[in-house]
Amino acid sequence: MLNIKGLKVDLEEEEKSILKGVDLDVKAGEVHAIMGPNGSGKSTLSYVLSGKDGYEVTGGEATLDGVDLLDMEPEERAAAGLFLAFQYPVEIPGVGNMTFLRTAVNAQRKARGQEELSAGDFLKEVRARAKDLKIDADMLKRPVNVGFSGGEKKRNEILQMAMLEPKMCIMDETDSGLDVDAMKLVADGVNALRSEGRAFLVITHYQRLLDHIKPDVVHIMSEGRIIKSGGPELALEVENNGYADLLAEAS
Amino acid sequence: MALPKLKQEATDARLAEAVLPDGPAWARAAREEALHRAARMGLPHRRDEYWKFTDPSALVAVDSAPAEVMDDDDALFEGAGALTLVFVDGVFDSDASDDLSGAGIEISRLAEAQDISWARDLYGSLELAGQTPVERPLAALNTATATDGVLIRATGKADRPVCLRYRRSAEDADAVLHHVIRVEEGASVTLLETGSAAARLSTVTEVSVADGAAFHHVRQQGRDHGRRMNTHTFARIGAESTFKSFTLSLNGVLTRNDCVIEMLGDDAVAHVAGACVGDGEKFHHDDTVFITHDALNGESRQVFKKVLRNGAVGVFQGKILVKEGAQKTDGYQISQSLLLDGDSQFLAKPELEIYADDVACSHGSTSGAISEEALFYLRSRGVPESQATNLLTLAFLAEALEEIDDDALADDLRERLAGWLDRHAG
Ligand SMILES: Nc1ncnc2c1ncn2[C@@H]1O[C@H](COP(=O)(O)OP(=O)(O)O)[C@@H](O)[C@H]1O
Ligand SMILES: [Mg+2]
């Protein structure tokens, strides 16, 4: 599924190296978690994988099912099955949430040579998925993320993920700022999507989310590198002792 | 006072060619007066205060430049059930038009007008009133030389809208139309306009809205690429009346829309809005609005949005004048441009002039690029860049389209815009 080898990334605007050789191998059906102090490069990794401007790849590679991701436009990566739940979902005034979802779903279908969903089928699908995430009709009508609370924005990300049915889901701090109930909704949403053909890369600071979404592998990232990988117990260690010991151990 | 030499020469040249159409004595008198008015003021020049951003020479020149006729078989507003009047190259086409008596209001042609007393009092008079404090000589020239137009008088609620459908057949048509509309006390009417009228078009629309009356105006300006036009709307509105006008512009080389509104009665509402999309360095679009509050508790809004790319130029000159005693005025003005590249330009001149102390007036003007964040967000969901850009462009224009009260008409224009953007995807 997602294969990253020696990925090195600089900022385009200034001479600054952010990722200094990241290796990651996420197989179909697996859930990997990435933890690490603020500023270690977790969001950068997720942005570079999804094709955001402003970064320069100076070394290494990233492939999805053997296809080079870094060579593609962001929309091509999405159509190839990559999805990023943003740490800070973007507000888009003037574009209705529903219009946005339908445009995205149909654009991906078109790119894959599938027929567009009819308005009726689409509506049925959205309503069902939105209900599971406790997203009401009003939120679907409003402009994308405009005036949404932090929790509503994150649930809206999961709704998009559910509608787009990607094979590789990256979630960047989706749990930050969520209360216990909202986190449960998000976790249930993710667990409902878990399948043999789908993988998750969950960026988080907290064990809490990982209680609900059981990871197969946990990675610790620091200063642009994965400094340690292990089982779910690694997340517990972070929860109990923070990063200090792990960082000391690595250096 | 003598006019500057270049202005005098250009004015003399154009007025020497001016032909005043025949008609009843009252029309003849109004036309001659207007011609004198135009001669006295002189036709606009780039050095004039309100033509700094827009070169009027193509509008002033004796000859109009020909423009290719675009096949614009226009189905816009077809669902509105309007009484339709067709003008081809500025000439009324009675065969293609509906029966004039079909909307429960009085409609006649300017070219056939005889002794219509209500029109006799109005024709040219709102244009004349609109010459102060800012002169609009092209409107006076229009009053003098207009060959046709419609005269509409509503004494009750119109059964259906009136739609003026402009078509073109000649490459060099130079059309001058003048419409007069009077909405009597408590009456209401909606005027729609669409299509390409001529290579060069001048229109003046004088609208008198009486107490408690309502006038709604929605138009789409000609989509043919080479056309040039200047339009003037002069409105005088009474107490508790409503005046709302919306304009969509796509294509064309030069568009100058002047809108002059005088709010003379208390509790009146006047909204003017526009959306335009300009593509290419030949595109120049200018909205010039002047709203005068001369009564209590008036509410006015000016909402203009322009999307400009590939070197297109957009202009907005908007003024709110609140006269002494016009207390509790609520005046709002916003003009915004979305510049899709570094070559395009938006020039704005917002003005407030207030002589009353208990008013709430605000204005703002912005120019910005498309949001990179929003664009990436859409693309990360699989929406291709050009489609995402179009979606964000429509979103930008949405606020102006929301000024249209009638949802079906607004949807017509939204669809028209979306189609245009699809075809012109960058
Ligand atoms: N566009 C940018 N401009 C400047 N600095 C950036 C930019 N993107 C990331 N960085 C820097 O890169 C480092 C990693 O950031 P980020 O990937 O957001 O970390 P994390 O998500 O792990 O908190 C930080 O030092 C951050 O300030
Ligand atoms: Mg981050």
XYZ file of C-alpha atoms and ligand atoms in Angstrom:
705
model
C 0.000 0.000 0.000
C 1.845 3.167 1.164
C 5.567 2.892 0.842
C 7.925 5.699 1.824
C 11.678 5.394 1.451
C 14.257 7.917 2.639
C 11.923 10.861 2.072
C 13.691 14.187 2.447
C 11.796 17.469 2.224
C 12.842 21.127 2.376
C 10.722 24.221 2.518
C 10.546 25.851 -0.884
C 10.655 29.437 0.391
C 13.528 29.202 2.850
C 16.556 27.018 3.306
C 15.086 24.697 5.871
C 15.043 20.949 5.940
C 11.919 19.485 7.561
C 11.930 15.777 6.743
C 15.353 14.205 6.938
C 14.826 10.719 5.609
C 11.494 9.122 6.510
C 10.827 5.413 5.961
C 7.371 3.953 6.323
C 5.643 0.848 5.044
C 1.900 0.669 5.635
C 0.263 -2.473 4.295
C -3.347 -2.931 3.241
C -5.636 -3.531 6.205
C -3.208 -2.029 8.729
C -3.482 0.948 11.030
C -0.297 2.857 11.762
C -0.022 5.688 14.240
C 2.535 8.470 14.206
C 3.226 10.329 17.409
C 5.822 12.959 18.123
C 6.450 16.394 19.574
C 5.031 19.492 17.909
C 7.134 20.639 15.012
C 8.638 17.247 14.303
C 7.258 17.185 10.753
C 4.107 15.060 10.996
C 1.835 17.517 9.171
C 4.552 18.197 6.637
C 4.671 14.493 5.838
C 0.912 14.397 5.333
C 0.969 17.519 3.132
C 3.840 16.297 1.000
C 2.067 13.003 0.452
C -1.105 14.775 -0.652
C 0.680 17.235 -2.907
C 0.574 20.617 -1.219
C 2.699 23.404 -2.731
C 5.547 24.962 -0.841
C 7.681 21.894 -0.230
C 10.578 20.545 -2.188
C 11.328 16.851 -2.170
C 15.113 16.554 -2.164
C 15.388 12.810 -1.848
C 13.613 9.509 -1.469
C 10.287 8.293 -2.803
C 6.689 7.627 -1.879
C 4.446 5.167 -3.685
C 0.865 4.021 -3.304
C 0.428 0.460 -4.524
C 3.617 0.882 -6.475
C 2.561 4.116 -8.179
C 4.785 7.154 -7.635
C 2.724 9.638 -5.636
C 5.150 12.527 -5.706
C 4.837 12.925 -9.455
C 1.072 13.413 -9.411
C -1.210 16.413 -9.021
C -3.129 16.500 -5.733
C -6.382 15.553 -7.494
C -4.678 12.575 -9.143
C -3.443 11.345 -5.777
C -6.984 11.625 -4.458
C -8.346 9.684 -7.404
C -5.633 7.074 -6.829
C -7.133 6.557 -3.357
C -5.237 8.858 -1.020
C -7.135 10.931 1.514
C -5.950 13.422 4.097
C -8.162 14.463 6.995
C -6.712 17.931 7.653
C -5.433 19.055 11.019
C -7.043 22.403 10.218
C -9.953 21.879 7.806
C -10.327 24.834 5.443
C -13.381 27.096 5.407
C -14.794 27.803 1.955
C -17.406 30.576 2.015
C -19.910 30.424 -0.816
C -19.533 26.701 -1.555
C -22.242 24.565 0.017
C -21.048 21.468 1.846
C -23.350 19.288 -0.224
C -22.188 20.764 -3.524
C -18.609 20.297 -2.397
C -19.151 16.634 -1.521
C -20.984 15.825 -4.730
C -18.383 17.614 -6.842
C -15.591 15.697 -5.129
C -17.294 12.296 -5.341
C -18.148 12.719 -9.001
C -14.764 14.159 -9.932
C -13.085 11.057 -8.493
C -15.538 8.741 -10.171
C -14.931 10.485 -13.461
C -11.160 10.257 -13.035
C -11.527 6.515 -12.461
C -13.758 6.097 -15.502
C -16.872 5.381 -13.428
C -20.266 6.889 -14.040
C -21.304 9.871 -11.921
C -23.680 9.188 -9.052
C -27.230 10.327 -9.697
C -28.481 13.142 -7.487
C -30.859 10.732 -5.767
C -28.294 8.032 -5.029
C -25.835 10.602 -3.814
C -28.357 12.161 -1.467
C -29.318 8.812 0.018
C -25.691 7.945 0.616
C -24.810 11.290 2.206
C -27.815 11.248 4.491
C -27.013 7.787 5.790
C -23.343 8.553 6.405
C -24.082 11.962 7.903
C -26.551 10.421 10.319
C -23.925 8.017 11.634
C -21.660 10.977 12.350
C -24.509 13.049 13.819
C -24.127 15.665 11.109
C -27.483 17.367 10.647
C -29.126 18.655 7.463
C -28.198 22.218 8.354
C -24.481 21.397 8.414
C -24.790 19.824 5.002
C -26.402 22.939 3.586
C -24.015 25.446 5.091
C -20.848 26.561 3.288
C -17.952 24.148 3.773
C -16.694 24.384 7.386
C -17.852 28.000 7.739
C -19.025 28.619 11.277
C -18.480 24.949 12.194
C -17.159 24.220 15.668
C -13.825 22.419 15.945
C -15.596 19.118 16.482
C -17.984 19.687 13.583
C -15.074 20.356 11.268
C -13.399 17.098 12.232
C -16.605 15.103 11.841
C -17.043 16.737 8.457
C -13.592 15.435 7.485
C -14.656 11.917 8.386
C -17.875 12.355 6.390
C -15.791 13.230 3.348
C -13.601 10.220 3.965
C -16.645 7.987 4.223
C -18.117 9.353 0.997
C -14.877 9.178 -0.985
C -13.952 5.673 0.209
C -10.196 6.101 -0.209
C -7.840 3.165 0.222
C -5.166 5.080 2.102
C -6.482 7.392 4.823
C -4.171 9.821 6.566
C -5.643 11.551 9.590
C -3.741 14.511 10.977
C -4.644 15.142 14.624
C -8.299 14.462 13.942
C -8.745 13.916 17.668
C -7.317 17.276 18.781
C -9.989 19.480 20.278
C -12.643 16.765 20.378
C -14.652 16.021 23.481
C -15.155 12.400 24.512
C -18.442 11.969 22.649
C -17.150 13.504 19.432
C -14.037 11.356 19.608
C -16.205 8.277 19.942
C -18.179 9.312 16.851
C -14.995 9.851 14.866
C -13.498 6.568 16.039
C -16.685 4.675 15.195
C -16.669 6.331 11.778
C -13.118 5.190 11.182
C -13.693 1.685 12.491
C -16.695 1.318 10.194
C -14.359 2.007 7.296
C -11.692 -0.447 8.334
C -11.329 -3.232 5.824
C -8.780 -5.528 4.307
C -8.203 -3.289 1.347
C -7.845 -0.072 3.289
C -5.083 1.325 5.456
C -4.853 4.179 7.943
C -2.072 6.458 9.040
C -3.213 8.193 12.218
C -1.254 11.179 13.468
C -2.056 11.888 17.091
C -0.704 13.057 20.425
C -3.022 10.970 22.524
C -3.473 7.413 23.543
C -7.197 8.157 23.855
C -7.934 7.841 20.142
C -5.804 4.737 19.916
C -7.941 3.106 22.593
C -10.751 3.227 20.070
C -8.799 2.695 16.868
C -6.316 -0.063 17.643
C -3.060 0.524 15.769
C -0.923 -2.305 14.430
C 2.225 -0.215 14.491
C 3.164 2.970 16.342
C 5.947 5.275 15.102
C 7.615 8.069 16.994
C 8.705 11.006 14.885
C 11.205 13.610 15.944
C 13.007 16.309 14.017
C 12.025 14.930 10.662
C 12.822 11.286 11.330
C 11.030 8.210 12.593
C 13.138 7.497 15.641
C 11.349 4.431 16.910
C 8.643 2.017 15.772
C 6.841 -0.600 17.798
C 3.508 -2.039 18.845
C 0.584 -0.339 20.624
C 2.586 -0.395 23.853
C 4.760 2.409 22.462
C 1.778 4.741 22.561
C 1.155 3.822 26.180
C 4.754 4.628 26.986
C 4.340 8.087 25.462
C 1.124 8.586 27.365
C 2.823 7.731 30.668
C 6.313 9.162 30.283
C 6.120 11.726 27.456
C 8.724 11.842 24.697
C 11.781 12.704 26.790
C 13.026 9.155 27.362
C 12.421 8.120 23.775
C 14.252 11.165 22.444
C 17.170 10.618 24.791
C 17.325 6.991 23.806
C 17.449 7.891 20.127
C 20.245 10.444 20.369
C -17.394 78.121 -20.407
C -15.509 76.898 -23.428
C -14.782 73.212 -23.651
C -11.224 71.918 -23.965
C -10.205 71.791 -27.619
C -10.037 68.020 -28.057
C -13.340 67.551 -26.297
C -14.933 70.254 -28.429
C -13.679 68.653 -31.615
C -14.861 65.194 -30.693
C -18.229 66.545 -29.584
C -18.696 68.624 -32.747
C -17.807 65.680 -34.939
C -20.273 63.341 -33.246
C -23.143 65.815 -32.894
C -22.807 66.871 -36.537
C -23.787 63.320 -37.439
C -26.599 63.099 -34.871
C -30.007 62.454 -36.386
C -33.034 63.302 -34.280
C -35.796 60.814 -35.066
C -39.230 62.054 -36.069
C -42.029 61.873 -33.567
C -44.707 63.851 -31.848
C -43.963 67.433 -30.872
C -43.229 66.643 -27.224
C -40.637 64.047 -28.168
C -39.089 66.341 -30.708
C -38.793 69.087 -28.095
C -37.237 66.735 -25.535
C -34.733 65.523 -28.115
C -33.699 68.979 -29.194
C -33.215 70.051 -25.616
C -31.146 66.966 -24.924
C -28.989 67.627 -27.958
C -28.285 71.132 -26.685
C -27.506 69.681 -23.310
C -24.993 67.272 -24.814
C -23.413 70.067 -26.858
C -23.119 72.319 -23.837
C -21.534 69.641 -21.633
C -19.388 68.146 -24.356
C -19.033 64.385 -24.728
C -16.825 62.549 -22.215
C -13.083 62.559 -22.375
C -10.464 60.551 -20.545
C -9.569 63.637 -18.504
C -13.057 63.911 -17.015
C -13.333 63.104 -13.342
C -15.514 60.026 -13.859
C -13.747 58.716 -16.970
C -10.241 58.470 -15.528
C -10.356 54.693 -15.424
C -12.302 54.107 -18.630
C -11.478 55.511 -22.025
C -14.760 56.719 -23.570
C -13.357 57.423 -27.036
C -14.920 54.342 -28.650
C -18.300 55.376 -27.250
C -17.871 58.960 -28.422
C -16.418 58.277 -31.888
C -18.611 59.025 -34.892
C -18.292 55.491 -36.193
C -18.575 52.373 -34.156
C -16.135 49.546 -34.725
C -17.794 46.470 -36.207
C -17.985 43.396 -34.014
C -18.455 39.833 -35.111
C -21.980 38.550 -34.592
C -22.009 35.678 -32.154
C -24.637 33.022 -32.472
C -26.357 33.785 -29.215
C -29.691 32.075 -29.507
C -30.645 33.039 -26.083
C -32.848 30.869 -23.923
C -32.076 32.750 -20.740
C -35.120 33.630 -18.606
C -37.312 31.389 -20.734
C -38.833 29.857 -17.634
C -39.897 33.253 -16.318
C -43.092 33.340 -18.383
C -42.307 36.877 -19.420
C -43.954 38.991 -22.060
C -41.123 39.156 -24.559
C -40.176 42.073 -26.764
C -37.474 41.474 -29.339
C -35.094 44.052 -30.728
C -32.794 43.142 -33.606
C -29.864 45.500 -34.107
C -31.820 47.958 -31.984
C -34.964 47.729 -34.153
C -38.178 46.363 -32.716
C -39.233 43.071 -34.291
C -42.981 42.833 -33.902
C -43.224 39.377 -35.509
C -40.852 37.886 -32.962
C -42.424 39.758 -30.068
C -45.457 39.026 -27.934
C -48.614 41.070 -28.070
C -47.943 44.255 -26.112
C -51.150 44.020 -24.146
C -50.391 40.705 -22.538
C -49.037 41.616 -19.102
C -51.824 43.661 -17.549
C -49.809 46.850 -17.921
C -49.485 49.561 -20.574
C -46.658 48.966 -23.002
C -45.908 50.903 -26.152
C -42.969 51.532 -28.434
C -41.103 54.778 -28.261
C -40.953 54.846 -32.070
C -44.733 54.732 -32.284
C -45.559 56.859 -29.291
C -48.026 59.604 -29.964
C -49.616 61.593 -27.198
C -48.832 59.471 -24.173
C -49.179 61.995 -21.430
C -47.343 60.117 -18.693
C -44.372 59.448 -20.950
C -44.353 63.001 -22.245
C -43.634 64.222 -18.723
C -40.925 61.683 -18.087
C -38.967 61.245 -21.298
C -35.577 62.866 -20.752
C -36.579 64.399 -17.436
C -34.919 61.854 -15.129
C -31.878 61.901 -17.380
C -31.854 65.708 -17.036
C -32.157 65.476 -13.244
C -29.329 62.943 -13.250
C -26.935 65.429 -14.877
C -26.241 67.064 -11.510
C -23.985 66.930 -9.678
C -22.142 64.693 -12.172
C -22.619 65.240 -15.886
C -23.514 62.250 -18.039
C -23.402 63.632 -21.564
C -23.706 60.241 -23.291
C -27.122 59.887 -21.681
C -28.208 63.262 -23.078
C -26.999 62.159 -26.513
C -29.085 59.029 -26.090
C -32.212 61.010 -25.228
C -31.637 63.083 -28.355
C -31.034 60.266 -30.791
C -32.738 57.113 -29.468
C -34.644 55.490 -32.304
C -36.723 53.116 -30.237
C -37.373 51.658 -26.841
C -40.302 50.707 -24.676
C -42.625 52.812 -22.597
C -44.088 50.841 -19.723
C -46.629 51.979 -17.189
C -47.846 49.725 -14.421
C -50.888 50.758 -12.420
C -51.166 47.483 -10.547
C -49.183 44.346 -10.081
C -47.998 43.183 -13.501
C -49.261 39.701 -14.438
C -45.822 38.697 -15.600
C -42.365 40.162 -16.144
C -41.450 42.039 -19.291
C -38.374 40.682 -21.052
C -36.399 42.686 -23.570
C -34.531 40.259 -25.771
C -31.785 41.865 -27.815
C -30.492 40.154 -30.914
C -27.962 41.034 -33.534
C -27.709 40.413 -37.235
C -25.373 43.102 -38.567
C -21.680 43.359 -37.769
C -21.736 47.127 -37.627
C -25.047 47.895 -35.923
C -24.862 51.016 -33.748
C -28.028 51.041 -31.663
C -29.528 53.661 -29.380
C -32.481 52.632 -27.225
C -34.342 54.585 -24.594
C -36.837 53.016 -22.198
C -39.213 54.824 -19.865
C -40.911 53.018 -17.017
C -43.410 54.358 -14.611
C -44.602 52.259 -11.711
C -47.629 53.918 -10.142
C -48.528 53.930 -6.470
C -48.644 50.418 -5.054
C -47.893 48.822 -8.441
C -45.039 46.479 -9.308
C -43.249 45.192 -12.372
C -40.140 43.185 -13.208
C -38.011 44.040 -16.212
C -35.626 41.480 -17.687
C -33.047 42.222 -20.357
C -30.787 39.821 -22.173
C -28.800 39.378 -25.322
C -26.501 41.166 -27.668
C -28.060 44.232 -29.178
C -25.436 45.723 -31.451
C -21.741 46.240 -32.085
C -22.189 49.455 -30.157
C -25.154 49.958 -27.893
C -26.348 52.888 -25.873
C -29.326 52.497 -23.589
C -30.998 54.855 -21.188
C -33.669 53.538 -18.859
C -35.646 56.069 -16.880
C -37.599 54.568 -14.031
C -40.073 56.393 -11.859
C -41.209 54.349 -8.875
C -44.110 55.918 -6.974
C -44.905 55.549 -3.277
C -45.332 51.949 -2.193
C -44.396 50.667 -5.658
C -41.737 48.112 -6.598
C -39.449 47.773 -9.584
C -37.198 44.757 -10.093
C -34.627 44.622 -12.854
C -32.443 41.674 -13.840
C -30.293 41.739 -16.925
C -27.578 39.861 -18.715
C -25.447 41.905 -21.021
C -24.502 40.700 -24.493
C -22.051 37.831 -24.665
C -20.571 38.666 -28.050
C -16.895 39.332 -27.738
C -16.372 42.523 -29.707
C -19.316 44.589 -28.518
C -19.135 47.927 -26.743
C -21.895 49.445 -24.701
C -22.842 52.134 -22.301
C -26.012 51.920 -20.290
C -27.603 54.468 -17.994
C -30.308 53.782 -15.484
C -31.936 56.808 -13.886
C -34.346 56.056 -11.092
C -36.442 58.281 -8.892
C -38.142 56.414 -6.105
C -40.859 57.381 -3.642
C -41.825 56.562 -0.077
C -41.862 52.901 0.938
C -40.887 51.942 -2.567
C -38.428 49.300 -3.743
C -35.940 49.503 -6.577
C -33.651 46.551 -7.231
C -31.376 46.100 -10.213
C -28.912 43.311 -10.978
C -26.561 42.980 -13.943
C -24.493 40.029 -15.127
C -21.782 40.748 -17.679
C -19.677 38.255 -19.569
C -17.495 39.031 -22.557
C -17.668 42.202 -24.588
C -14.826 44.657 -25.054
C -16.169 47.679 -23.259
C -19.040 47.994 -20.830
C -19.900 51.098 -18.869
C -22.996 50.886 -16.687
C -24.106 54.073 -14.961
C -26.818 53.846 -12.361
C -28.213 56.982 -10.760
C -30.840 56.680 -8.063
C -32.614 59.403 -6.170
C -34.457 58.312 -3.055
C -37.066 60.993 -2.550
C -39.569 59.373 -0.180
C -39.149 58.024 3.352
C -38.546 54.310 4.029
C -37.430 53.536 0.486
C -35.163 50.664 -0.517
C -32.669 50.778 -3.392
C -30.316 47.927 -4.248
C -27.935 47.807 -7.187
C -25.709 44.810 -7.748
C -23.581 43.295 -10.431
C -21.373 40.338 -11.210
C -18.937 40.260 -14.061
C -16.312 37.899 -15.369
C -13.674 39.352 -17.642
C -11.199 37.348 -19.650
C -8.423 38.899 -21.693
C -6.702 42.233 -21.941
C -9.362 43.687 -24.222
C -12.008 43.329 -21.542
C -12.896 46.522 -19.728
C -15.905 46.736 -17.431
C -16.985 49.784 -15.484
C -19.812 50.138 -12.969
C -20.496 53.704 -11.915
C -23.207 54.182 -9.312
C -24.580 57.286 -7.642
C -27.225 56.952 -4.961
C -28.726 60.027 -3.329
C -30.601 59.749 -0.049
C -32.986 62.678 0.233
C -35.544 61.301 2.709
C -35.782 59.585 6.051
C -34.922 56.001 6.870
C -33.761 54.974 3.407
C -31.834 51.765 2.830
C -29.438 51.445 -0.066
C -27.031 48.687 -1.076
C -24.385 48.505 -3.762
C -22.839 45.058 -4.182
C -20.408 44.541 -7.053
C -18.165 41.561 -7.702
C -15.747 41.189 -10.560
C -13.625 38.240 -11.594
C -10.751 39.288 -13.812
C -8.137 37.252 -15.618
C -5.652 37.367 -18.449
C -5.248 41.122 -18.243
C -8.908 42.115 -17.903
C -9.701 45.454 -16.276
C -12.585 46.169 -13.903
C -13.680 49.543 -12.584
C -16.053 50.508 -9.812
C -17.002 54.074 -8.982
C -19.689 54.170 -6.377
C -21.059 57.029 -4.380
C -23.519 57.385 -1.542
C -24.709 60.955 -1.042
C -26.770 61.573 2.076
C -28.439 64.948 1.946
C -29.144 67.160 4.907
C -32.120 65.826 6.820
C -31.928 62.314 5.400
C -31.663 60.880 8.911
C -31.601 57.172 9.707
C -30.117 56.423 6.323
C -28.607 52.965 6.050
C -26.166 52.933 3.150
C -23.962 49.989 2.282
C -21.473 49.603 -0.487
C -19.069 46.800 -1.290
C -16.955 46.249 -4.369
C -14.647 43.296 -4.644
C -12.519 41.776 -7.298
C -11.008 38.360 -7.658
C -7.842 38.658 -9.713
C -6.960 35.306 -11.196
C -3.539 36.460 -12.338
C -1.083 39.291 -11.903
C -1.955 40.956 -15.217
C -5.522 41.844 -14.362
C -6.500 45.071 -12.677
C -9.280 46.396 -10.508
C -9.696 50.131 -10.034
C -12.122 51.292 -7.401
C -13.284 54.690 -6.272
C -15.732 54.410 -3.392
C -17.167 57.693 -2.134
C -19.312 58.735 0.781
C -20.661 62.251 1.159
C -22.845 62.748 4.203
C -24.685 65.829 5.429
C -26.894 64.196 8.062
C -25.658 63.213 11.513
C -27.771 60.183 12.350
C -26.859 57.706 9.632
C -25.133 54.335 9.259
C -23.080 54.148 6.104
C -20.271 51.772 5.302
C -18.233 50.953 2.299
C -15.436 48.594 1.453
C -13.402 47.598 -1.533
C -11.056 44.644 -1.852
C -8.929 42.945 -4.440
C -7.627 39.482 -3.916
C -6.363 36.308 -5.478
C -7.958 32.914 -5.191
C -7.305 31.256 -1.829
C -4.466 28.759 -2.223
C -5.640 26.965 0.906
C -9.153 26.473 -0.413
C -7.837 25.450 -3.814
C -5.595 22.776 -2.290
C -8.377 21.552 -0.035
C -10.645 21.020 -3.043
C -7.907 19.396 -5.087
C -7.012 17.083 -2.224
C -10.614 15.830 -2.486
C -10.085 15.001 -6.139
C -11.503 18.105 -7.780
C -9.264 19.078 -10.726
C -7.614 22.467 -10.505
C -9.663 24.217 -13.187
C -12.919 22.896 -11.786
C -11.885 23.894 -8.275
C -11.011 27.373 -9.518
C -14.439 27.664 -11.129
C -16.160 26.535 -7.965
C -14.308 29.157 -5.947
C -15.025 31.756 -8.606
C -18.755 31.043 -8.429
C -18.538 31.161 -4.655
C -16.951 34.595 -4.876
C -19.744 35.866 -7.129
C -22.476 34.254 -5.040
C -22.838 37.221 -2.703
C -23.766 39.479 -5.605
C -26.228 36.967 -7.061
C -27.910 36.700 -3.693
C -29.078 40.272 -4.209
C -31.638 38.959 -6.707
C -34.933 38.392 -4.892
C -36.370 35.920 -7.370
C -34.618 32.574 -6.835
C -35.515 31.183 -10.255
C -34.002 34.188 -12.025
C -30.914 33.974 -9.838
C -30.583 30.267 -10.679
C -30.824 31.067 -14.392
C -27.887 33.431 -14.073
C -25.933 31.069 -11.846
C -26.296 28.346 -14.434
C -25.292 30.741 -17.178
C -22.192 31.692 -15.223
C -21.262 28.104 -14.428
C -21.627 27.168 -18.106
C -19.460 30.062 -19.155
C -16.776 29.127 -16.632
C -16.852 25.506 -17.779
C -16.364 26.510 -21.388
C -13.599 28.954 -20.498
C -11.843 26.696 -17.977
C -8.237 27.884 -17.802
N 5.114 26.430 5.235
C 5.952 26.484 6.261
N 6.649 27.620 6.496
C 7.525 27.691 7.522
N 7.778 26.679 8.347
C 7.130 25.536 8.158
C 6.174 25.367 7.118
N 5.668 24.124 7.169
C 6.281 23.539 8.210
N 7.168 24.367 8.793
C 8.036 24.051 9.938
O 8.382 22.714 9.811
C 8.433 22.075 11.061
C 7.482 20.889 11.078
O 6.146 21.357 11.085
P 4.892 20.384 11.059
O 5.057 19.446 9.942
O 3.679 21.232 11.076
O 5.063 19.635 12.448
P 4.009 18.792 13.287
O 2.816 18.543 12.463
O 4.773 17.566 13.631
O 3.715 19.608 14.501
C 8.089 23.132 12.091
O 9.298 23.653 12.591
C 7.350 24.164 11.281
O 7.496 25.422 11.845
Mg 0.768 19.042 12.788
